[in-house]
Amino acid sequence: MLKKLSSMSPLDEPLPRDWKCYMSPQGRRYYVNTISNGKSLQPQHKQKNSKLINSVTFPLPLHMSEQQLLKPDEWSYCDYFWGDRKDPQRSTTVSGFEVLLQKQLKGRQMQKEMAEFVRERIRIEEEYARNLSKLSQIPLAAHEEGTLGSAWAQLKKSLADEAEVHLKFSSKLHSEVEKPLLIFRKNFKKDMKKFDHHMTDLRKQLAIRSAAVEKARKALANRQKDLELKSQQLEIKLSSKTEEDIKKVRRRSTLAGDDLMRCVDLYNQSQSKWFEEMVTSSLELERLEVERVEMIRQHLCQYTTLRHETDMFNQSTIEPVDKLLRSVDPARDRELWVREHKTGELRPVDMNI
């Protein structure tokens, strides 16, 4: 609650008659005038240094230089999403925190699509492995002989070995890349809803408190107008009734001032709470985004590692084929074939009569 100080001024001097000073828990002083000597006194306000935008109080441009970033040189979420912006698809505005939430939800969707991409790669690898295995079992050119036949048989065997490599690759993609991507995002949506509801409630409360301040401000202005009117009547005609009326109006004006100060203090409390939660929540969203990006980076690195391993394993299946192909010798094949299939070494000679 506001503390009313009836004998304190900015210079620690007694206030003029019918002025009152109010102090909030934050140490701010507020001055409300009533009437002195039958004339209206206007309080000397300091130059306005703030403005209200969508129920949030922001400094005017001349006073923005007084603020410093909470996390300089880091481009942190907690420094750049305090204002609202227009929704390009609608005529409404969205809060800076909602922009951060949309970023998180978009990241969640991107993560889902990455997992789907990996799943499709797994499907392709499995299908490729099955086709390689089938191809290795086709008995085409199975009767080739000699060193060329051995190389051909090894080439067909390498297809079966390569099929096994791709099956292992697809299995590791599922367990080491796709599955972690899906697990990480499992509770993400629930966490985002919690953040959204909490910050939305705080912003609604701030709007309610802001409206209450404006209502109390208008009520005070009306009471002061009534007081001014009664004061003018008092100047024209002195009577006990007029004096009694002016006392009532003055009390109402004082109560209206009290109510305004109370509403302002409640508003400042709400804005302070919203400010603290904005900083805390935006930093948490920032941490989650860093964690998401780093997690995806690590698993994509694992993807490339597995792919390199697959290439190495495939290379190992090809190496025996390369070795046998380098050993293919037409002369040796001819020798082997001749030894196995020769029908006689004696050559025909001329017939003698």
mmCIF file of C-alpha atoms in Angstrom:
data_model
loop_
_atom_site.group_PDB
_atom_site.id
_atom_site.type_symbol
_atom_site.label_atom_id
_atom_site.label_comp_id
_atom_site.label_asym_id
_atom_site.label_seq_id
_atom_site.Cartn_x
_atom_site.Cartn_y
_atom_site.Cartn_z
ATOM 1 C CA MET A 1 0.000 0.000 0.000
ATOM 2 C CA LEU A 2 1.051 3.569 -0.567
ATOM 3 C CA LYS A 3 2.350 5.502 2.381
ATOM 4 C CA LYS A 4 0.887 8.987 2.733
ATOM 5 C CA LEU A 5 3.369 11.679 3.821
ATOM 6 C CA SER A 6 1.485 14.919 4.543
ATOM 7 C CA SER A 7 4.497 17.037 5.500
ATOM 8 C CA MET A 8 7.219 16.108 3.017
ATOM 9 C CA SER A 9 8.079 17.828 -0.267
ATOM 10 C CA PRO A 10 10.884 17.235 -2.781
ATOM 11 C CA LEU A 11 12.896 19.851 -0.873
ATOM 12 C CA ASP A 12 11.902 18.507 2.558
ATOM 13 C CA GLU A 13 9.869 21.675 3.147
ATOM 14 C CA PRO A 14 6.218 21.863 4.306
ATOM 15 C CA LEU A 15 3.816 21.438 1.401
ATOM 16 C CA PRO A 16 1.437 24.256 0.437
ATOM 17 C CA ARG A 17 -2.000 24.087 1.928
ATOM 18 C CA ASP A 18 -4.314 21.442 0.432
ATOM 19 C CA TRP A 19 -1.454 19.583 -1.268
ATOM 20 C CA LYS A 20 -0.683 15.975 -0.391
ATOM 21 C CA CYS A 21 2.372 13.833 -1.048
ATOM 22 C CA TYR A 22 2.202 10.058 -1.534
ATOM 23 C CA MET A 23 5.111 7.651 -1.564
ATOM 24 C CA SER A 24 5.041 4.181 -3.146
ATOM 25 C CA PRO A 25 7.060 1.213 -1.824
ATOM 26 C CA GLN A 26 9.482 1.879 -4.686
ATOM 27 C CA GLY A 27 10.245 5.306 -3.207
ATOM 28 C CA ARG A 28 8.399 7.365 -5.843
ATOM 29 C CA ARG A 29 6.629 10.548 -4.658
ATOM 30 C CA TYR A 30 3.284 11.616 -6.086
ATOM 31 C CA TYR A 31 1.662 15.029 -5.510
ATOM 32 C CA VAL A 32 -2.078 15.722 -5.668
ATOM 33 C CA ASN A 33 -3.428 19.240 -5.278
ATOM 34 C CA THR A 34 -6.739 20.262 -3.744
ATOM 35 C CA ILE A 35 -7.604 23.940 -3.182
ATOM 36 C CA SER A 36 -5.735 26.805 -1.533
ATOM 37 C CA ASN A 37 -7.338 30.186 -0.837
ATOM 38 C CA GLY A 38 -10.330 29.235 -2.949
ATOM 39 C CA LYS A 39 -8.191 28.822 -6.112
ATOM 40 C CA SER A 40 -7.009 25.745 -7.948
ATOM 41 C CA LEU A 41 -3.327 24.932 -7.570
ATOM 42 C CA GLN A 42 -1.616 22.911 -10.299
ATOM 43 C CA PRO A 43 1.164 20.612 -9.095
ATOM 44 C CA GLN A 44 4.530 21.123 -10.750
ATOM 45 C CA HIS A 45 5.111 17.764 -12.463
ATOM 46 C CA LYS A 46 8.467 16.702 -13.691
ATOM 47 C CA GLN A 47 8.881 16.544 -17.447
ATOM 48 C CA LYS A 48 7.175 13.429 -18.784
ATOM 49 C CA ASN A 49 9.757 10.791 -19.554
ATOM 50 C CA SER A 50 7.630 7.748 -20.380
ATOM 51 C CA LYS A 51 4.661 6.637 -22.446
ATOM 52 C CA LEU A 52 2.165 3.787 -22.246
ATOM 53 C CA ILE A 53 2.068 1.372 -25.188
ATOM 54 C CA ASN A 54 -0.277 -1.629 -25.009
ATOM 55 C CA SER A 55 -0.413 -1.328 -21.210
ATOM 56 C CA VAL A 56 3.396 -1.316 -20.855
ATOM 57 C CA THR A 57 5.303 1.788 -19.771
ATOM 58 C CA PHE A 58 8.302 2.627 -21.977
ATOM 59 C CA PRO A 59 10.790 5.510 -21.745
ATOM 60 C CA LEU A 60 10.611 8.300 -24.292
ATOM 61 C CA PRO A 61 13.442 8.459 -26.873
ATOM 62 C CA LEU A 62 15.268 11.189 -24.935
ATOM 63 C CA HIS A 63 15.567 8.867 -21.943
ATOM 64 C CA MET A 64 16.379 5.628 -23.742
ATOM 65 C CA SER A 65 20.122 6.308 -23.465
ATOM 66 C CA GLU A 66 19.821 5.881 -19.705
ATOM 67 C CA GLN A 67 19.093 2.175 -20.185
ATOM 68 C CA GLN A 68 21.800 -0.423 -20.649
ATOM 69 C CA LEU A 69 21.480 -3.900 -22.101
ATOM 70 C CA LEU A 70 21.081 -6.659 -19.543
ATOM 71 C CA LYS A 71 23.551 -8.870 -21.417
ATOM 72 C CA PRO A 72 25.714 -6.615 -23.623
ATOM 73 C CA ASP A 73 27.372 -8.100 -26.739
ATOM 74 C CA GLU A 74 25.377 -11.355 -26.472
ATOM 75 C CA TRP A 75 22.273 -10.560 -28.544
ATOM 76 C CA SER A 76 20.298 -12.191 -25.786
ATOM 77 C CA TYR A 77 16.550 -12.741 -25.986
ATOM 78 C CA CYS A 78 16.120 -10.825 -22.717
ATOM 79 C CA ASP A 79 17.243 -7.552 -24.348
ATOM 80 C CA TYR A 80 15.374 -7.401 -27.652
ATOM 81 C CA PHE A 81 11.755 -8.584 -27.252
ATOM 82 C CA TRP A 82 10.083 -6.127 -24.892
ATOM 83 C CA GLY A 83 7.872 -4.409 -27.418
ATOM 84 C CA ASP A 84 4.927 -5.704 -29.461
ATOM 85 C CA ARG A 85 4.831 -5.879 -33.225
ATOM 86 C CA LYS A 86 2.130 -6.085 -35.845
ATOM 87 C CA ASP A 87 1.089 -9.492 -37.048
ATOM 88 C CA PRO A 88 1.630 -9.421 -40.844
ATOM 89 C CA GLN A 89 -1.245 -11.886 -41.367
ATOM 90 C CA ARG A 90 -3.741 -10.085 -39.126
ATOM 91 C CA SER A 91 -4.526 -6.582 -37.951
ATOM 92 C CA THR A 92 -3.568 -7.460 -34.371
ATOM 93 C CA THR A 93 -0.258 -7.219 -32.564
ATOM 94 C CA VAL A 94 1.798 -9.970 -30.988
ATOM 95 C CA SER A 95 3.981 -9.590 -27.929
ATOM 96 C CA GLY A 96 7.725 -9.982 -28.067
ATOM 97 C CA PHE A 97 7.442 -13.064 -25.876
ATOM 98 C CA GLU A 98 4.991 -14.608 -28.347
ATOM 99 C CA VAL A 99 7.564 -14.030 -31.085
ATOM 100 C CA LEU A 100 10.039 -16.023 -28.982
ATOM 101 C CA LEU A 101 7.473 -18.781 -28.477
ATOM 102 C CA GLN A 102 6.816 -18.967 -32.208
ATOM 103 C CA LYS A 103 10.563 -19.322 -32.750
ATOM 104 C CA GLN A 104 10.624 -22.258 -30.348
ATOM 105 C CA LEU A 105 7.589 -23.902 -31.956
ATOM 106 C CA LYS A 106 9.126 -23.443 -35.407
ATOM 107 C CA GLY A 107 12.337 -25.038 -34.125
ATOM 108 C CA ARG A 108 10.298 -27.937 -32.777
ATOM 109 C CA GLN A 109 8.666 -28.385 -36.179
ATOM 110 C CA MET A 110 12.061 -28.234 -37.917
ATOM 111 C CA GLN A 111 13.333 -30.921 -35.562
ATOM 112 C CA LYS A 112 10.347 -33.105 -36.411
ATOM 113 C CA GLU A 113 10.991 -32.651 -40.127
ATOM 114 C CA MET A 114 14.665 -33.510 -39.655
ATOM 115 C CA ALA A 115 13.633 -36.731 -37.931
ATOM 116 C CA GLU A 116 11.296 -37.470 -40.858
ATOM 117 C CA PHE A 117 14.169 -36.827 -43.266
ATOM 118 C CA VAL A 118 16.369 -39.312 -41.394
ATOM 119 C CA ARG A 119 13.502 -41.826 -41.335
ATOM 120 C CA GLU A 120 13.190 -41.529 -45.114
ATOM 121 C CA ARG A 121 16.948 -42.066 -45.450
ATOM 122 C CA ILE A 122 16.576 -45.189 -43.296
ATOM 123 C CA ARG A 123 13.822 -46.460 -45.591
ATOM 124 C CA ILE A 124 15.993 -45.879 -48.651
ATOM 125 C CA GLU A 125 18.965 -47.609 -47.042
ATOM 126 C CA GLU A 126 16.843 -50.635 -46.096
ATOM 127 C CA GLU A 127 15.343 -50.871 -49.567
ATOM 128 C CA TYR A 128 18.783 -50.480 -51.133
ATOM 129 C CA ALA A 129 20.157 -53.234 -48.893
ATOM 130 C CA ARG A 130 17.338 -55.603 -49.872
ATOM 131 C CA ASN A 131 17.895 -54.919 -53.567
ATOM 132 C CA LEU A 132 21.648 -55.471 -53.237
ATOM 133 C CA SER A 133 21.039 -58.753 -51.437
ATOM 134 C CA LYS A 134 18.625 -59.905 -54.161
ATOM 135 C CA LEU A 135 21.058 -58.891 -56.888
ATOM 136 C CA SER A 136 23.908 -60.810 -55.266
ATOM 137 C CA GLN A 137 21.845 -64.003 -55.452
ATOM 138 C CA ILE A 138 21.030 -63.777 -59.178
ATOM 139 C CA PRO A 139 22.961 -66.596 -60.922
ATOM 140 C CA LEU A 140 24.000 -64.566 -63.941
ATOM 141 C CA ALA A 141 27.425 -65.374 -65.352
ATOM 142 C CA ALA A 142 27.806 -67.996 -62.624
ATOM 143 C CA HIS A 143 29.748 -70.285 -64.954
ATOM 144 C CA GLU A 144 32.582 -67.911 -65.698
ATOM 145 C CA GLU A 145 35.877 -69.716 -65.075
ATOM 146 C CA GLY A 146 39.451 -68.977 -64.122
ATOM 147 C CA THR A 147 40.794 -65.836 -62.483
ATOM 148 C CA LEU A 148 38.037 -63.774 -64.099
ATOM 149 C CA GLY A 149 35.450 -66.150 -62.660
ATOM 150 C CA SER A 150 36.924 -65.756 -59.176
ATOM 151 C CA ALA A 151 36.820 -61.960 -59.489
ATOM 152 C CA TRP A 152 33.223 -62.106 -60.713
ATOM 153 C CA ALA A 153 32.176 -64.357 -57.788
ATOM 154 C CA GLN A 154 33.881 -61.999 -55.334
ATOM 155 C CA LEU A 155 32.107 -59.029 -56.875
ATOM 156 C CA LYS A 156 28.741 -60.726 -56.319
ATOM 157 C CA LYS A 157 29.710 -61.582 -52.744
ATOM 158 C CA SER A 158 30.680 -57.952 -52.161
ATOM 159 C CA LEU A 159 27.082 -56.967 -52.935
ATOM 160 C CA ALA A 160 25.827 -59.165 -50.102
ATOM 161 C CA ASP A 161 28.476 -57.706 -47.783
ATOM 162 C CA GLU A 162 27.535 -54.185 -48.833
ATOM 163 C CA ALA A 163 23.858 -54.949 -48.210
ATOM 164 C CA GLU A 164 24.754 -55.953 -44.648
ATOM 165 C CA VAL A 165 26.711 -52.707 -44.192
ATOM 166 C CA HIS A 166 23.736 -50.606 -45.283
ATOM 167 C CA LEU A 167 21.390 -52.531 -42.991
ATOM 168 C CA LYS A 168 23.671 -51.788 -40.055
ATOM 169 C CA PHE A 169 23.885 -48.153 -41.161
ATOM 170 C CA SER A 170 20.086 -47.833 -41.235
ATOM 171 C CA SER A 171 19.784 -49.469 -37.809
ATOM 172 C CA LYS A 172 22.303 -47.057 -36.279
ATOM 173 C CA LEU A 173 20.576 -44.109 -37.946
ATOM 174 C CA HIS A 174 17.392 -45.087 -36.159
ATOM 175 C CA SER A 175 18.925 -45.617 -32.728
ATOM 176 C CA GLU A 176 21.573 -42.874 -32.757
ATOM 177 C CA VAL A 177 19.978 -40.092 -34.831
ATOM 178 C CA GLU A 178 16.232 -40.414 -35.478
ATOM 179 C CA LYS A 179 15.178 -41.668 -32.042
ATOM 180 C CA PRO A 180 17.095 -39.001 -30.038
ATOM 181 C CA LEU A 181 15.613 -36.270 -32.242
ATOM 182 C CA LEU A 182 12.105 -37.488 -31.467
ATOM 183 C CA ILE A 183 12.714 -37.995 -27.732
ATOM 184 C CA PHE A 184 14.129 -34.489 -27.279
ATOM 185 C CA ARG A 185 10.979 -32.830 -28.615
ATOM 186 C CA LYS A 186 8.563 -35.063 -26.682
ATOM 187 C CA ASN A 187 7.989 -32.716 -23.724
ATOM 188 C CA PHE A 188 8.764 -29.553 -25.643
ATOM 189 C CA LYS A 189 5.165 -28.657 -26.507
ATOM 190 C CA LYS A 190 3.996 -29.055 -22.902
ATOM 191 C CA ASP A 191 6.772 -26.758 -21.669
ATOM 192 C CA MET A 192 5.898 -24.120 -24.263
ATOM 193 C CA LYS A 193 2.221 -24.155 -23.239
ATOM 194 C CA LYS A 194 3.230 -23.578 -19.625
ATOM 195 C CA PHE A 195 5.347 -20.579 -20.605
ATOM 196 C CA ASP A 196 2.611 -19.223 -22.877
ATOM 197 C CA HIS A 197 -0.181 -19.426 -20.302
ATOM 198 C CA HIS A 198 1.922 -17.934 -17.522
ATOM 199 C CA MET A 199 3.139 -14.931 -19.518
ATOM 200 C CA THR A 200 -0.292 -14.374 -21.080
ATOM 201 C CA ASP A 201 -1.888 -14.229 -17.623
ATOM 202 C CA LEU A 202 0.698 -11.720 -16.419
ATOM 203 C CA ARG A 203 0.153 -9.543 -19.482
ATOM 204 C CA LYS A 204 -3.633 -9.646 -19.002
ATOM 205 C CA GLN A 205 -3.237 -8.626 -15.376
ATOM 206 C CA LEU A 206 -1.008 -5.749 -16.474
ATOM 207 C CA ALA A 207 -3.676 -4.594 -18.941
ATOM 208 C CA ILE A 208 -6.333 -4.734 -16.202
ATOM 209 C CA ARG A 209 -4.152 -2.709 -13.837
ATOM 210 C CA SER A 210 -3.388 -0.189 -16.578
ATOM 211 C CA ALA A 211 -7.098 0.274 -17.286
ATOM 212 C CA ALA A 212 -7.702 0.765 -13.568
ATOM 213 C CA VAL A 213 -5.075 3.529 -13.493
ATOM 214 C CA GLU A 214 -6.716 5.352 -16.398
ATOM 215 C CA LYS A 215 -10.135 5.011 -14.775
ATOM 216 C CA ALA A 216 -8.793 6.373 -11.482
ATOM 217 C CA ARG A 217 -7.007 9.195 -13.319
ATOM 218 C CA LYS A 218 -10.237 10.258 -15.013
ATOM 219 C CA ALA A 219 -12.117 10.018 -11.710
ATOM 220 C CA LEU A 220 -9.551 12.296 -10.058
ATOM 221 C CA ALA A 221 -9.790 14.783 -12.930
ATOM 222 C CA ASN A 222 -13.578 14.870 -12.546
ATOM 223 C CA ARG A 223 -13.301 15.397 -8.787
ATOM 224 C CA GLN A 224 -10.847 18.238 -9.321
ATOM 225 C CA LYS A 225 -13.214 19.838 -11.824
ATOM 226 C CA ASP A 226 -15.999 19.607 -9.260
ATOM 227 C CA LEU A 227 -13.673 21.164 -6.705
ATOM 228 C CA GLU A 228 -12.794 23.980 -9.088
ATOM 229 C CA LEU A 229 -16.474 24.622 -9.743
ATOM 230 C CA LYS A 230 -17.319 24.708 -6.034
ATOM 231 C CA SER A 231 -14.390 27.028 -5.426
ATOM 232 C CA GLN A 232 -15.712 29.456 -8.025
ATOM 233 C CA GLN A 233 -19.129 29.348 -6.397
ATOM 234 C CA LEU A 234 -17.492 30.056 -3.055
ATOM 235 C CA GLU A 235 -15.878 33.186 -4.482
ATOM 236 C CA ILE A 236 -19.212 34.428 -5.768
ATOM 237 C CA LYS A 237 -21.355 33.669 -2.759
ATOM 238 C CA LEU A 238 -20.269 32.768 0.716
ATOM 239 C CA SER A 239 -22.620 30.499 2.597
ATOM 240 C CA SER A 240 -22.383 27.687 5.074
ATOM 241 C CA LYS A 241 -23.958 25.340 2.566
ATOM 242 C CA THR A 242 -21.331 26.118 -0.079
ATOM 243 C CA GLU A 243 -18.544 25.654 2.428
ATOM 244 C CA GLU A 244 -20.003 22.311 3.456
ATOM 245 C CA ASP A 245 -20.285 21.230 -0.168
ATOM 246 C CA ILE A 246 -16.695 22.171 -0.887
ATOM 247 C CA LYS A 247 -15.532 20.122 2.089
ATOM 248 C CA LYS A 248 -17.350 17.090 0.713
ATOM 249 C CA VAL A 249 -15.938 17.602 -2.764
ATOM 250 C CA ARG A 250 -12.468 18.082 -1.326
ATOM 251 C CA ARG A 251 -12.750 14.797 0.564
ATOM 252 C CA ARG A 252 -13.885 13.066 -2.595
ATOM 253 C CA SER A 253 -10.956 14.568 -4.496
ATOM 254 C CA THR A 254 -8.572 13.363 -1.819
ATOM 255 C CA LEU A 255 -10.070 9.867 -1.923
ATOM 256 C CA ALA A 256 -9.805 9.887 -5.714
ATOM 257 C CA GLY A 257 -6.128 10.814 -5.376
ATOM 258 C CA ASP A 258 -5.641 8.009 -2.889
ATOM 259 C CA ASP A 259 -7.300 5.588 -5.290
ATOM 260 C CA LEU A 260 -5.135 6.751 -8.194
ATOM 261 C CA MET A 261 -1.949 6.248 -6.191
ATOM 262 C CA ARG A 262 -3.138 2.809 -5.121
ATOM 263 C CA CYS A 263 -3.893 1.847 -8.744
ATOM 264 C CA VAL A 264 -0.528 3.179 -9.922
ATOM 265 C CA ASP A 265 1.271 1.198 -7.252
ATOM 266 C CA LEU A 266 -0.615 -2.004 -8.130
ATOM 267 C CA TYR A 267 0.177 -1.403 -11.802
ATOM 268 C CA ASN A 268 3.880 -0.944 -11.035
ATOM 269 C CA GLN A 269 3.859 -4.141 -8.986
ATOM 270 C CA SER A 270 2.297 -6.047 -11.899
ATOM 271 C CA GLN A 271 4.714 -4.561 -14.410
ATOM 272 C CA SER A 272 7.648 -5.402 -12.143
ATOM 273 C CA LYS A 273 6.423 -9.002 -11.883
ATOM 274 C CA TRP A 274 5.923 -9.191 -15.649
ATOM 275 C CA PHE A 275 9.394 -7.726 -16.205
ATOM 276 C CA GLU A 276 11.031 -10.302 -13.935
ATOM 277 C CA GLU A 277 9.173 -13.181 -15.556
ATOM 278 C CA MET A 278 10.006 -11.866 -19.034
ATOM 279 C CA VAL A 279 13.704 -11.906 -18.228
ATOM 280 C CA THR A 280 13.577 -15.326 -16.565
ATOM 281 C CA SER A 281 11.402 -16.953 -19.219
ATOM 282 C CA SER A 282 13.204 -15.440 -22.209
ATOM 283 C CA LEU A 283 16.540 -16.638 -20.832
ATOM 284 C CA GLU A 284 15.049 -20.100 -20.362
ATOM 285 C CA LEU A 285 13.795 -20.109 -23.962
ATOM 286 C CA GLU A 286 17.242 -18.971 -25.039
ATOM 287 C CA ARG A 287 18.820 -21.855 -23.121
ATOM 288 C CA LEU A 288 16.390 -24.335 -24.687
ATOM 289 C CA GLU A 289 17.156 -23.019 -28.173
ATOM 290 C CA VAL A 290 20.908 -23.329 -27.607
ATOM 291 C CA GLU A 291 20.352 -26.849 -26.281
ATOM 292 C CA ARG A 292 18.189 -27.754 -29.289
ATOM 293 C CA VAL A 293 20.694 -26.461 -31.842
ATOM 294 C CA GLU A 294 23.630 -28.099 -30.093
ATOM 295 C CA MET A 295 21.767 -31.411 -29.773
ATOM 296 C CA ILE A 296 20.860 -31.428 -33.470
ATOM 297 C CA ARG A 297 24.412 -30.499 -34.421
ATOM 298 C CA GLN A 298 25.793 -33.414 -32.393
ATOM 299 C CA HIS A 299 23.411 -35.917 -33.957
ATOM 300 C CA LEU A 300 24.008 -34.648 -37.471
ATOM 301 C CA CYS A 301 27.716 -35.068 -36.756
ATOM 302 C CA GLN A 302 26.896 -38.626 -35.725
ATOM 303 C CA TYR A 303 25.068 -39.023 -39.035
ATOM 304 C CA THR A 304 28.159 -37.991 -40.984
ATOM 305 C CA THR A 305 30.362 -40.240 -38.822
ATOM 306 C CA LEU A 306 28.136 -43.219 -39.555
ATOM 307 C CA ARG A 307 28.155 -42.321 -43.225
ATOM 308 C CA HIS A 308 31.959 -42.239 -43.284
ATOM 309 C CA GLU A 309 32.028 -45.601 -41.532
ATOM 310 C CA THR A 310 29.632 -46.974 -44.132
ATOM 311 C CA ASP A 311 31.912 -45.749 -46.894
ATOM 312 C CA MET A 312 34.898 -47.391 -45.197
ATOM 313 C CA PHE A 313 33.030 -50.668 -44.763
ATOM 314 C CA ASN A 314 31.877 -50.543 -48.363
ATOM 315 C CA GLN A 315 35.446 -49.892 -49.404
ATOM 316 C CA SER A 316 36.530 -52.960 -47.451
ATOM 317 C CA THR A 317 34.018 -55.073 -49.387
ATOM 318 C CA ILE A 318 35.378 -53.742 -52.675
ATOM 319 C CA GLU A 319 39.069 -54.234 -51.836
ATOM 320 C CA PRO A 320 39.002 -58.049 -52.385
ATOM 321 C CA VAL A 321 37.302 -57.448 -55.719
ATOM 322 C CA ASP A 322 39.976 -54.938 -56.696
ATOM 323 C CA LYS A 323 42.689 -57.378 -55.659
ATOM 324 C CA LEU A 324 41.227 -60.206 -57.706
ATOM 325 C CA LEU A 325 40.646 -57.962 -60.703
ATOM 326 C CA ARG A 326 44.318 -56.983 -60.630
ATOM 327 C CA SER A 327 45.123 -60.713 -60.619
ATOM 328 C CA VAL A 328 43.037 -61.493 -63.675
ATOM 329 C CA ASP A 329 45.450 -63.048 -66.221
ATOM 330 C CA PRO A 330 44.134 -64.205 -69.590
ATOM 331 C CA ALA A 331 47.191 -66.467 -70.045
ATOM 332 C CA ARG A 332 46.622 -68.114 -66.673
ATOM 333 C CA ASP A 333 42.932 -68.521 -67.425
ATOM 334 C CA ARG A 334 43.845 -70.145 -70.710
ATOM 335 C CA GLU A 335 46.234 -72.514 -68.949
ATOM 336 C CA LEU A 336 43.681 -73.513 -66.350
ATOM 337 C CA TRP A 337 41.007 -74.048 -68.910
ATOM 338 C CA VAL A 338 43.259 -76.032 -71.188
ATOM 339 C CA ARG A 339 44.465 -78.284 -68.362
ATOM 340 C CA GLU A 340 40.889 -79.074 -67.398
ATOM 341 C CA HIS A 341 39.341 -79.409 -70.801
ATOM 342 C CA LYS A 342 42.166 -80.622 -73.108
ATOM 343 C CA THR A 343 41.325 -83.569 -75.344
ATOM 344 C CA GLY A 344 44.784 -84.594 -76.471
ATOM 345 C CA GLU A 345 48.211 -83.217 -77.182
ATOM 346 C CA LEU A 346 48.957 -85.300 -80.290
ATOM 347 C CA ARG A 347 48.532 -83.375 -83.466
ATOM 348 C CA PRO A 348 47.465 -84.925 -86.788
ATOM 349 C CA VAL A 349 50.142 -85.784 -89.414
ATOM 350 C CA ASP A 350 50.025 -86.519 -93.144
ATOM 351 C CA MET A 351 48.831 -89.933 -94.179
ATOM 352 C CA ASN A 352 51.515 -92.175 -95.842
ATOM 353 C CA ILE A 353 50.669 -94.583 -98.743
#
